[in-house]
Coordinates of C-alpha atoms in Angstrom, one line a residue:
Chain A
M80 CA 17.8 14.4 20.7
S81 CA 18.5 16.0 24.1
S82 CA 21.7 17.8 24.7
A83 CA 22.5 15.6 27.6
S84 CA 22.7 12.5 25.4
Q85 CA 24.8 14.4 22.9
V86 CA 27.4 15.2 25.6
A87 CA 27.3 11.7 26.8
E88 CA 28.0 10.4 23.3
R89 CA 31.0 12.7 23.0
D90 CA 32.6 11.4 26.2
V91 CA 32.9 8.0 24.6
P92 CA 36.0 7.8 22.4
F93 CA 34.3 5.7 19.7
Q94 CA 31.0 4.8 18.3
L95 CA 30.0 1.5 16.8
R96 CA 27.5 1.7 14.0
G97 CA 26.3 -0.7 11.3
N98 CA 26.8 0.6 7.8
S99 CA 26.5 -0.8 4.3
F100 CA 28.9 -0.1 1.4
T101 CA 28.5 -0.6 -2.3
M102 CA 31.3 -2.7 -3.6
M103 CA 32.2 -4.3 -6.9
V104 CA 32.6 -8.0 -7.2
L105 CA 35.2 -9.3 -9.5
K106 CA 34.1 -12.7 -10.6
V107 CA 37.2 -14.7 -11.4
F108 CA 36.7 -17.5 -13.9
A109 CA 40.3 -18.1 -15.2
P110 CA 42.9 -16.3 -13.1
T111 CA 45.8 -18.1 -14.9
S112 CA 44.7 -16.9 -18.4
P113 CA 47.4 -14.8 -20.0
N114 CA 44.7 -12.3 -21.2
F115 CA 43.2 -11.8 -17.7
F116 CA 45.0 -8.6 -16.7
T117 CA 45.2 -7.2 -20.3
Q118 CA 41.4 -7.4 -20.4
L119 CA 40.9 -6.2 -16.9
N120 CA 43.1 -3.3 -17.7
V121 CA 41.0 -2.4 -20.7
K122 CA 37.9 -2.5 -18.6
V123 CA 39.5 -0.3 -15.9
R124 CA 40.7 2.3 -18.4
Q125 CA 37.2 2.7 -19.7
A126 CA 36.3 4.5 -16.4
P127 CA 39.5 5.2 -14.6
N128 CA 37.9 7.5 -12.0
F129 CA 35.3 5.0 -11.2
F130 CA 37.8 2.2 -10.7
H131 CA 40.6 4.2 -9.1
N132 CA 41.2 2.7 -5.6
A133 CA 37.8 1.1 -5.7
P134 CA 37.4 -1.7 -3.2
V135 CA 36.6 -5.0 -4.8
V136 CA 35.5 -8.4 -3.6
L137 CA 37.0 -11.3 -5.4
D138 CA 34.4 -13.9 -6.2
F139 CA 36.0 -17.4 -6.6
D140 CA 32.7 -19.2 -6.8
D141 CA 33.2 -20.4 -10.3
L142 CA 36.7 -21.6 -10.0
P143 CA 37.2 -25.3 -10.7
E144 CA 38.0 -27.4 -7.6
S145 CA 41.4 -28.4 -8.9
I146 CA 42.7 -25.0 -9.8
V147 CA 46.2 -24.1 -8.7
F148 CA 47.5 -20.5 -8.9
D149 CA 49.6 -18.0 -6.9
L150 CA 47.0 -16.0 -5.2
G151 CA 49.4 -13.5 -3.7
A152 CA 50.8 -12.6 -7.1
F153 CA 47.2 -12.4 -8.5
V154 CA 46.2 -10.0 -5.8
A155 CA 49.3 -7.9 -6.4
Q156 CA 48.5 -7.7 -10.1
V157 CA 44.9 -6.6 -9.3
Q158 CA 46.4 -3.9 -7.0
A159 CA 48.7 -2.8 -9.8
L160 CA 45.6 -1.8 -11.7
H161 CA 44.6 0.4 -8.7
L162 CA 41.8 -1.8 -7.5
L163 CA 41.8 -2.7 -3.8
P164 CA 40.8 -6.3 -3.1
V165 CA 39.3 -6.2 0.4
G166 CA 37.6 -9.6 0.6
F167 CA 36.6 -12.7 -1.2
Q168 CA 33.7 -15.0 -1.5
G169 CA 33.3 -18.7 -2.4
G170 CA 36.0 -20.8 -4.0
P171 CA 37.7 -24.2 -3.3
Q172 CA 39.2 -24.6 0.2
P173 CA 42.9 -24.2 -0.8
V174 CA 42.1 -20.9 -2.5
R175 CA 40.1 -19.7 0.5
E176 CA 42.9 -20.4 2.8
A177 CA 45.4 -18.7 0.6
A178 CA 43.1 -15.7 0.4
M179 CA 42.9 -15.5 4.2
A180 CA 46.6 -15.8 4.4
V181 CA 47.1 -12.6 2.2
G182 CA 44.7 -10.7 4.4
L183 CA 41.5 -10.9 2.5
T184 CA 38.2 -11.0 4.4
P185 CA 35.7 -13.8 3.7
M186 CA 32.5 -12.2 2.7
P187 CA 29.1 -13.7 3.1
S188 CA 28.0 -14.6 -0.5
G189 CA 24.8 -14.9 -2.3
R190 CA 23.3 -11.5 -2.3
A191 CA 24.9 -10.0 -5.4
A192 CA 22.5 -8.5 -7.9
K193 CA 23.7 -9.0 -11.4
L194 CA 23.7 -5.6 -13.0
E195 CA 25.6 -6.0 -16.2
E196 CA 27.9 -8.4 -17.9
V197 CA 30.5 -5.9 -18.8
V198 CA 32.5 -8.3 -20.8
K199 CA 29.6 -8.6 -23.4
A200 CA 29.8 -4.9 -24.3
P201 CA 31.9 -4.7 -27.5
D202 CA 34.3 -1.8 -27.8
P203 CA 32.7 0.6 -30.2
R204 CA 36.0 1.9 -31.3
Q205 CA 36.9 -1.4 -32.9
P206 CA 33.9 -2.3 -35.0
D207 CA 36.0 -4.2 -37.4
Q208 CA 37.1 -6.7 -34.8
Q209 CA 35.3 -9.8 -36.0
T210 CA 36.3 -12.5 -33.6
P211 CA 36.2 -11.7 -29.9
I212 CA 39.1 -12.7 -27.8
P213 CA 38.2 -16.1 -26.3
A214 CA 39.2 -17.6 -23.0
P215 CA 39.2 -15.3 -20.0
Q216 CA 35.9 -14.0 -18.8
V217 CA 35.8 -11.1 -16.5
L218 CA 32.5 -10.3 -15.0
I219 CA 32.1 -7.3 -12.8
E220 CA 29.1 -7.2 -10.6
V221 CA 28.0 -4.4 -8.3
V222 CA 26.8 -5.5 -4.9
H223 CA 23.8 -3.3 -4.0
R224 CA 20.4 -3.6 -2.4
P225 CA 17.6 -3.2 -4.9
T226 CA 15.6 0.0 -4.5
V227 CA 12.2 -0.5 -2.9
V228 CA 9.5 0.5 -5.4
V229 CA 6.0 1.0 -4.2
T230 CA 3.3 1.4 -6.9
E231 CA 0.2 1.3 -4.8
P232 CA -1.0 4.3 -2.7
V233 CA 0.6 4.4 0.7
R234 CA -2.4 4.7 3.0
S235 CA -2.8 6.4 6.4
G236 CA -1.3 4.3 9.1
M237 CA 1.0 2.4 6.7
R238 CA 4.7 2.5 7.2
V239 CA 7.2 1.6 4.5
Y240 CA 10.9 1.2 5.4
A241 CA 13.6 0.9 2.7
E242 CA 16.4 -0.6 4.7
K243 CA 19.9 0.3 3.5
T244 CA 18.5 1.5 0.2
D245 CA 16.3 4.1 -1.7
L246 CA 12.6 4.2 -1.7
I247 CA 10.5 5.1 -4.8
V248 CA 6.7 5.6 -4.5
T249 CA 5.0 6.1 -7.8
S250 CA 1.7 6.8 -6.2
S251 CA 0.5 9.2 -3.5
V252 CA 1.3 9.1 0.2
S253 CA -1.6 9.8 2.4
P254 CA -1.7 11.9 5.5
G255 CA -0.8 9.7 8.5
A256 CA 1.4 7.4 6.3
E257 CA 5.2 7.2 6.9
L258 CA 8.0 6.6 4.5
L259 CA 11.4 5.7 5.9
A260 CA 14.6 5.0 3.9
D261 CA 18.2 4.8 4.7
G262 CA 18.8 6.3 1.3
N263 CA 16.8 8.7 -0.8
I264 CA 13.1 9.0 -1.1
H265 CA 11.3 9.7 -4.3
V266 CA 7.5 10.3 -4.4
Y267 CA 5.9 10.8 -7.8
G268 CA 2.3 11.2 -6.5
A269 CA 1.4 13.8 -3.8
L270 CA 3.5 13.5 -0.6
R271 CA 1.0 14.1 2.1
G272 CA 2.4 12.0 4.9
R273 CA 5.8 11.8 6.6
A274 CA 9.0 11.2 4.8
L275 CA 12.3 10.4 6.6
A276 CA 15.3 9.9 4.4
G277 CA 18.8 9.0 5.6
F278 CA 17.0 7.3 8.4
S279 CA 20.2 5.6 9.7
G280 CA 22.1 8.8 9.6
D281 CA 23.1 9.4 6.0
A282 CA 23.4 13.1 5.7
N283 CA 23.7 12.9 1.9
A284 CA 20.2 11.4 1.5
R285 CA 17.5 13.5 -0.2
I286 CA 13.8 13.6 -0.6
F287 CA 12.4 14.3 -4.0
C288 CA 8.7 14.8 -4.5
H289 CA 6.3 16.0 -7.2
S290 CA 3.8 17.7 -4.9
L291 CA 5.0 18.6 -1.5
E292 CA 2.1 18.5 1.1
A293 CA 4.0 16.6 3.7
E294 CA 3.3 16.5 7.4
V295 CA 7.0 15.9 8.4
L296 CA 10.2 15.9 6.3
S297 CA 13.4 14.7 7.8
V298 CA 16.9 14.0 6.5
A299 CA 19.3 12.2 8.9
G300 CA 17.2 13.3 11.9
N301 CA 16.9 17.0 10.9
Y302 CA 13.3 17.6 10.5
R303 CA 10.6 20.1 9.6
V304 CA 6.9 19.9 10.3
S305 CA 4.3 21.1 7.8
E306 CA 3.9 24.4 9.7
D307 CA 7.5 25.2 8.9
I308 CA 7.3 24.4 5.3
G309 CA 6.8 27.6 3.5
S310 CA 3.8 28.2 1.2
D311 CA 6.4 28.8 -1.5
F312 CA 6.9 25.1 -1.6
Y313 CA 3.4 23.8 -1.0
K314 CA 2.2 21.5 -3.8
K315 CA 5.4 22.1 -5.7
A316 CA 8.0 19.8 -7.0
V317 CA 10.7 20.0 -4.4
Q318 CA 13.9 18.4 -3.3
V319 CA 14.8 18.3 0.4
F320 CA 18.4 17.9 1.6
L321 CA 20.9 19.0 4.2
R322 CA 22.9 22.1 3.3
D323 CA 25.6 22.6 5.9
G324 CA 23.7 20.5 8.3
V325 CA 20.5 22.4 7.9
L326 CA 17.4 21.0 6.3
S327 CA 16.9 22.9 3.1
M328 CA 14.4 22.8 0.2
D329 CA 14.8 23.7 -3.4
L330 CA 12.2 23.8 -6.1
L331 CA 12.9 21.2 -8.8
K332 CA 13.0 23.1 -12.0
T333 CA 12.0 21.2 -15.1
A334 CA 13.3 22.5 -18.4
Chain B
M274 CA -19.9 -19.0 -6.0
S275 CA -21.2 -16.2 -3.9
K276 CA -19.5 -12.9 -3.7
I277 CA -18.6 -11.5 -0.3
I278 CA -18.9 -7.7 0.1
V279 CA -17.8 -5.7 3.1
M280 CA -19.4 -2.3 3.8
T281 CA -16.7 -0.5 5.9
S282 CA -15.4 2.9 6.7
G283 CA -13.1 3.1 9.7
K284 CA -15.1 6.0 11.2
G285 CA -18.4 5.6 12.9
G286 CA -21.6 7.3 12.1
V287 CA -21.0 7.7 8.4
G288 CA -23.8 5.5 7.2
K289 CA -22.4 1.9 7.0
T290 CA -25.5 0.2 8.3
T291 CA -27.9 2.5 6.3
S292 CA -25.8 1.7 3.2
S293 CA -25.7 -2.0 4.0
A294 CA -29.4 -2.2 4.3
A295 CA -30.0 -0.2 1.2
F296 CA -27.4 -2.1 -0.9
A297 CA -28.6 -5.6 0.2
T298 CA -32.1 -4.6 -0.6
G299 CA -31.1 -3.2 -4.0
L300 CA -29.3 -6.4 -4.9
A301 CA -32.3 -8.5 -3.8
L302 CA -34.7 -6.3 -5.8
R303 CA -32.6 -7.1 -8.9
G304 CA -33.2 -10.8 -8.3
F305 CA -30.0 -11.8 -6.5
K306 CA -30.3 -13.9 -3.4
T307 CA -28.7 -11.7 -0.8
V308 CA -27.9 -12.0 2.9
V309 CA -26.7 -9.1 5.0
I310 CA -24.8 -9.8 8.2
D311 CA -24.4 -7.5 11.2
F312 CA -20.8 -7.7 12.4
D313 CA -21.3 -5.0 15.0
V314 CA -21.5 -7.4 18.0
G315 CA -22.8 -5.7 21.1
L316 CA -24.2 -2.7 19.2
R317 CA -26.8 -4.4 17.1
N318 CA -28.5 -2.0 14.7
L319 CA -29.0 -3.6 11.3
D320 CA -32.1 -5.4 12.5
L321 CA -33.7 -2.0 13.4
V322 CA -32.8 -0.4 10.0
M323 CA -34.1 -3.5 8.3
G324 CA -37.3 -3.5 10.4
C325 CA -36.9 -7.0 11.7
E326 CA -35.9 -6.4 15.3
R327 CA -38.9 -8.1 16.7
R328 CA -38.2 -11.3 14.9
V329 CA -34.7 -12.0 16.2
V330 CA -34.5 -15.2 18.2
F331 CA -31.1 -16.6 17.4
D332 CA -28.1 -14.6 16.0
F333 CA -24.8 -14.8 14.2
I334 CA -22.9 -15.5 17.4
N335 CA -25.2 -18.3 18.4
V336 CA -24.4 -19.9 15.0
I337 CA -20.7 -19.4 15.4
N338 CA -20.9 -21.0 18.8
G339 CA -22.9 -23.9 17.5
E340 CA -25.9 -23.0 19.7
A341 CA -28.2 -22.6 16.7
K342 CA -28.4 -23.6 13.1
L343 CA -27.9 -21.1 10.4
N344 CA -31.5 -21.5 9.2
Q345 CA -32.8 -20.6 12.7
A346 CA -30.9 -17.4 12.8
L347 CA -31.5 -16.2 9.3
I348 CA -34.5 -13.8 9.0
K349 CA -36.3 -13.6 5.7
D350 CA -37.3 -10.1 4.8
K351 CA -41.1 -9.7 4.6
R352 CA -41.1 -7.2 1.8
I353 CA -38.6 -8.5 -0.6
E354 CA -38.0 -12.0 -2.1
N355 CA -34.4 -13.2 -1.9
L356 CA -33.4 -10.9 1.0
Y357 CA -32.2 -12.3 4.3
I358 CA -30.8 -10.8 7.5
L359 CA -28.3 -12.4 9.9
P360 CA -28.6 -10.3 13.0
T361 CA -25.9 -10.2 15.6
S362 CA -25.9 -10.4 19.4
Q363 CA -26.5 -7.4 21.5
T364 CA -25.2 -9.0 24.7
R365 CA -21.8 -10.3 23.6
D366 CA -18.7 -8.4 22.4
K367 CA -16.4 -8.6 19.4
D368 CA -14.3 -11.3 20.9
A369 CA -17.1 -13.7 20.1
L370 CA -16.1 -13.4 16.5
T371 CA -13.5 -16.1 15.7
R372 CA -12.0 -16.4 12.3
E373 CA -12.9 -20.1 12.1
G374 CA -16.4 -19.4 13.2
V375 CA -16.9 -16.6 10.7
E376 CA -15.4 -18.7 7.9
K377 CA -17.7 -21.6 8.7
V378 CA -20.8 -19.4 8.6
L379 CA -19.7 -17.7 5.4
N380 CA -18.9 -21.0 3.7
E381 CA -22.3 -22.3 4.6
L382 CA -24.0 -19.1 3.3
S383 CA -22.1 -19.1 0.1
K384 CA -23.8 -22.4 -0.9
D385 CA -27.1 -20.6 -1.1
F386 CA -26.5 -16.9 -1.7
D387 CA -25.4 -14.8 -4.6
Y388 CA -24.2 -12.0 -2.4
I389 CA -23.1 -11.9 1.2
L390 CA -22.9 -8.4 2.5
C391 CA -21.0 -7.8 5.7
D392 CA -21.9 -4.7 7.6
S393 CA -18.7 -3.7 9.4
P394 CA -18.5 -2.0 12.8
A395 CA -16.5 1.2 13.1
G396 CA -12.8 1.0 14.1
I397 CA -10.0 -1.2 12.9
E398 CA -10.2 -3.8 15.7
R399 CA -11.5 -7.3 15.8
G400 CA -15.1 -6.7 14.6
A401 CA -14.0 -4.6 11.6
L402 CA -11.1 -7.0 10.8
M403 CA -13.4 -10.0 10.9
S404 CA -15.9 -8.4 8.6
L405 CA -13.4 -7.5 6.0
Y406 CA -11.1 -10.5 6.3
F407 CA -13.0 -12.8 3.8
A408 CA -14.2 -10.0 1.5
D409 CA -13.9 -10.2 -2.3
H410 CA -15.1 -6.6 -2.7
A411 CA -15.1 -3.6 -0.3
I412 CA -17.4 -0.6 -0.4
I413 CA -15.8 2.2 1.5
V414 CA -18.4 4.5 3.0
T415 CA -17.1 8.0 3.5
N416 CA -18.5 11.4 4.4
P417 CA -17.1 14.5 2.7
E418 CA -15.0 15.7 5.7
V419 CA -11.4 15.2 6.5
S420 CA -11.5 12.8 9.5
S421 CA -13.8 10.4 7.6
V422 CA -11.5 10.5 4.6
R423 CA -8.5 9.8 6.7
D424 CA -10.1 6.9 8.4
S425 CA -11.3 5.5 5.1
D426 CA -7.7 5.8 3.9
R427 CA -6.6 3.8 6.9
I428 CA -9.1 1.1 6.4
L429 CA -8.0 0.8 2.7
G430 CA -4.5 0.1 4.0
V431 CA -5.9 -2.5 6.3
L432 CA -7.8 -4.2 3.4
N433 CA -4.6 -4.2 1.4
S434 CA -2.5 -5.8 4.2
R435 CA -4.8 -7.8 6.5
S436 CA -7.5 -9.3 4.4
R437 CA -7.4 -13.0 3.4
R438 CA -6.7 -12.0 -0.2
A439 CA -3.8 -9.9 0.9
E440 CA -2.4 -12.5 3.3
Q441 CA -2.7 -15.3 0.7
G442 CA -1.4 -13.2 -2.1
L443 CA -4.6 -13.6 -4.1
E444 CA -6.1 -10.9 -6.4
P445 CA -6.6 -7.9 -4.1
V446 CA -9.9 -7.0 -2.7
T447 CA -11.6 -4.7 -5.2
Q448 CA -12.5 -1.3 -3.6
Q449 CA -15.1 1.3 -4.5
L450 CA -16.1 4.5 -2.8
L451 CA -19.6 5.4 -1.6
L452 CA -19.7 9.0 -0.6
T453 CA -22.6 9.6 1.7
R454 CA -24.3 12.6 3.3
Y455 CA -23.1 14.7 0.5
D456 CA -24.7 18.2 0.5
P457 CA -23.9 19.9 -2.8
E458 CA -24.9 23.3 -1.4
R459 CA -22.5 23.1 1.5
V460 CA -19.8 21.8 -0.8
E461 CA -20.4 24.9 -3.0
K462 CA -19.9 27.1 0.1
G463 CA -16.7 25.3 0.9
E464 CA -18.0 23.7 4.0
M465 CA -17.6 20.2 2.8
L466 CA -15.0 18.4 0.6
K467 CA -15.8 18.1 -3.0
V468 CA -16.1 14.7 -4.6
D469 CA -12.9 15.3 -6.5
D470 CA -11.0 16.2 -3.2
V471 CA -12.0 12.9 -1.7
L472 CA -11.2 10.9 -4.8
E473 CA -7.8 12.6 -5.0
I474 CA -6.8 11.3 -1.6
L475 CA -8.5 7.9 -1.6
A476 CA -7.7 7.1 -5.3
I477 CA -10.4 4.4 -5.7
P478 CA -13.3 4.3 -8.2
L479 CA -16.4 6.1 -7.2
L480 CA -19.4 3.8 -6.8
G481 CA -21.9 6.5 -5.9
V482 CA -22.7 9.8 -4.2
I483 CA -25.6 9.7 -1.7
P484 CA -27.0 13.1 -1.1
E485 CA -27.8 14.2 2.5
S486 CA -31.5 13.6 2.8
Q487 CA -34.1 13.7 5.5
A488 CA -35.5 10.5 3.9
V489 CA -32.6 8.5 5.4
L490 CA -33.4 9.2 9.0
R491 CA -37.1 8.8 8.3
A492 CA -36.5 5.4 6.7
S493 CA -34.3 4.2 9.5
N494 CA -36.8 5.1 12.1
V495 CA -39.5 3.1 10.5
G496 CA -37.2 0.2 9.7
M497 CA -37.4 0.5 6.0
P498 CA -34.2 0.5 3.8
V499 CA -34.1 4.0 2.2
I500 CA -33.7 2.4 -1.2
L501 CA -37.4 1.5 -1.1
D502 CA -38.2 5.2 -0.9
E503 CA -38.4 5.8 -4.6
V504 CA -39.1 9.5 -4.4
S505 CA -36.1 10.4 -2.3
N506 CA -32.8 11.4 -3.8
A507 CA -31.0 9.2 -1.4
G508 CA -33.1 6.2 -2.4
L509 CA -32.5 6.9 -6.1
A510 CA -28.8 7.4 -5.5
Y511 CA -28.5 4.0 -3.8
S512 CA -30.4 2.4 -6.6
D513 CA -27.9 3.9 -9.1
A514 CA -25.0 2.7 -7.0
V515 CA -26.3 -0.8 -7.0
G516 CA -26.7 -0.6 -10.8
R517 CA -23.1 0.6 -11.1
F518 CA -21.9 -2.2 -8.8
L519 CA -23.5 -4.7 -11.2
G520 CA -21.6 -3.1 -14.1
E521 CA -24.2 -0.7 -15.5
D522 CA -23.1 2.6 -16.8
I523 CA -25.1 5.2 -14.9
E524 CA -24.2 8.9 -14.7
H525 CA -23.6 10.4 -11.3
R526 CA -26.3 12.8 -10.1
F527 CA -27.1 14.8 -7.0
V528 CA -23.5 16.1 -7.0
T529 CA -24.3 19.7 -7.9
P530 CA -26.9 21.9 -6.3
Q531 CA -30.1 21.4 -8.1
K532 CA -32.4 24.4 -8.7
K533 CA -36.0 24.1 -9.9
G534 CA -35.0 21.3 -12.3
L535 CA -34.8 18.8 -9.6
F536 CA -38.4 18.9 -8.7
S537 CA -39.7 18.4 -12.2
R538 CA -37.2 15.7 -12.8
L539 CA -38.4 13.8 -9.8
L540 CA -42.0 14.1 -10.8
R541 CA -41.2 12.8 -14.2
R542 CA -39.4 9.9 -12.7
S543 CA -42.1 8.9 -10.3
A544 CA -44.9 9.3 -12.8

């Protein structure tokens, strides 16, 4: 990037950029159930740090059409558990309107990947509990883009882009091939081509590879060409990341 | 159903046409009805290597354009039963190859032939793409040097993304490596890549290693596929490769520098 364009960017008081965030989806089946918040509280306490002030999207897709409940009070109770409802998806029209009225954002639905049905996991501390509590079901889903996994060799001239996610290549990457990922890049064969992690600017992205023979390495636009990759790292298992904004490499130590 | 093989490499001058001629001849020698097609429109060479250049009247492009019937363009080899050559045009260019036209000719050939061998031109443009598009099997011809290996790697990527099998989500095109112009002595001196170096980068099964041999040029000049030269290492190596292609288990030879043992082995073999 030229210095002129950097100056020009700084003159503008803001910058608009697309970004993606990982958020939990709280699937609501029976909001009026008396056990709803008791159970949700149990769930939250299992990993308080993880849930503390975590943004959540309320999913009303499975609510019956005729349901009537006080959405404002419901949201307040969710907030009392230190979860931050920021949006919602689906649901009957009256519920949707009520959700908009309390300031929740309608989210485009349909891309959620089901990770785990948390409610199914029994509490190991209560093995004697024979009958599970019936009624309210709380299902927590994490919205994320699936990692792109490539098992075939990435050949010269090929270009693989993992948009808004990580990229894993279990085979080798040939000279003249190019890997791009908005997230991290893992290569379990030899990395002989180019690898550009944090392609949209994520400075926390990293590149991990088993045998570093790359032509170009880049994290969030900070790059090194093979000439600048020391022989200490050549054909070694290495991770590449930004340390104080400078592209750095560390040997991956096994054992 | 006939099997369509493409002999390709990306890079020029590595031995595609020599290998096509040898391989097609080898398949025919083993009793398979085989046709070899020259896709190098405008740079017609296969007919020379096959020694039938003086019998070309109509060609592949004439058939594609409907100007001649397939039977008029097919040239039957004079030496070997079951072997046919479909020469190409020297006066046209690669644009004359249309996907529909090529498909029509291949469909017609597949009624009669066991193997259809497509001799690809160099490059990754239209001629090469057309030659590999319909392939079931690809033989990648590579020399033991870095630029040839890189170009082969590129063409493997093209096969995996732009062949009919890739586009239609069918079983992928099977791929095997034919390493040509291999000189074990220069490899030993470090002047050429080792077999293992090439395999490490390309990561496809090895079909055969053809040693650098004066017999190849000699055979080309007289229009005789080198596989018919049964005393040359190159001819024997091609014969082995054809056997392996057909599923025979044959040990690789000519990959290490041979001392005196070579001569006696050859004598024993030809006796």
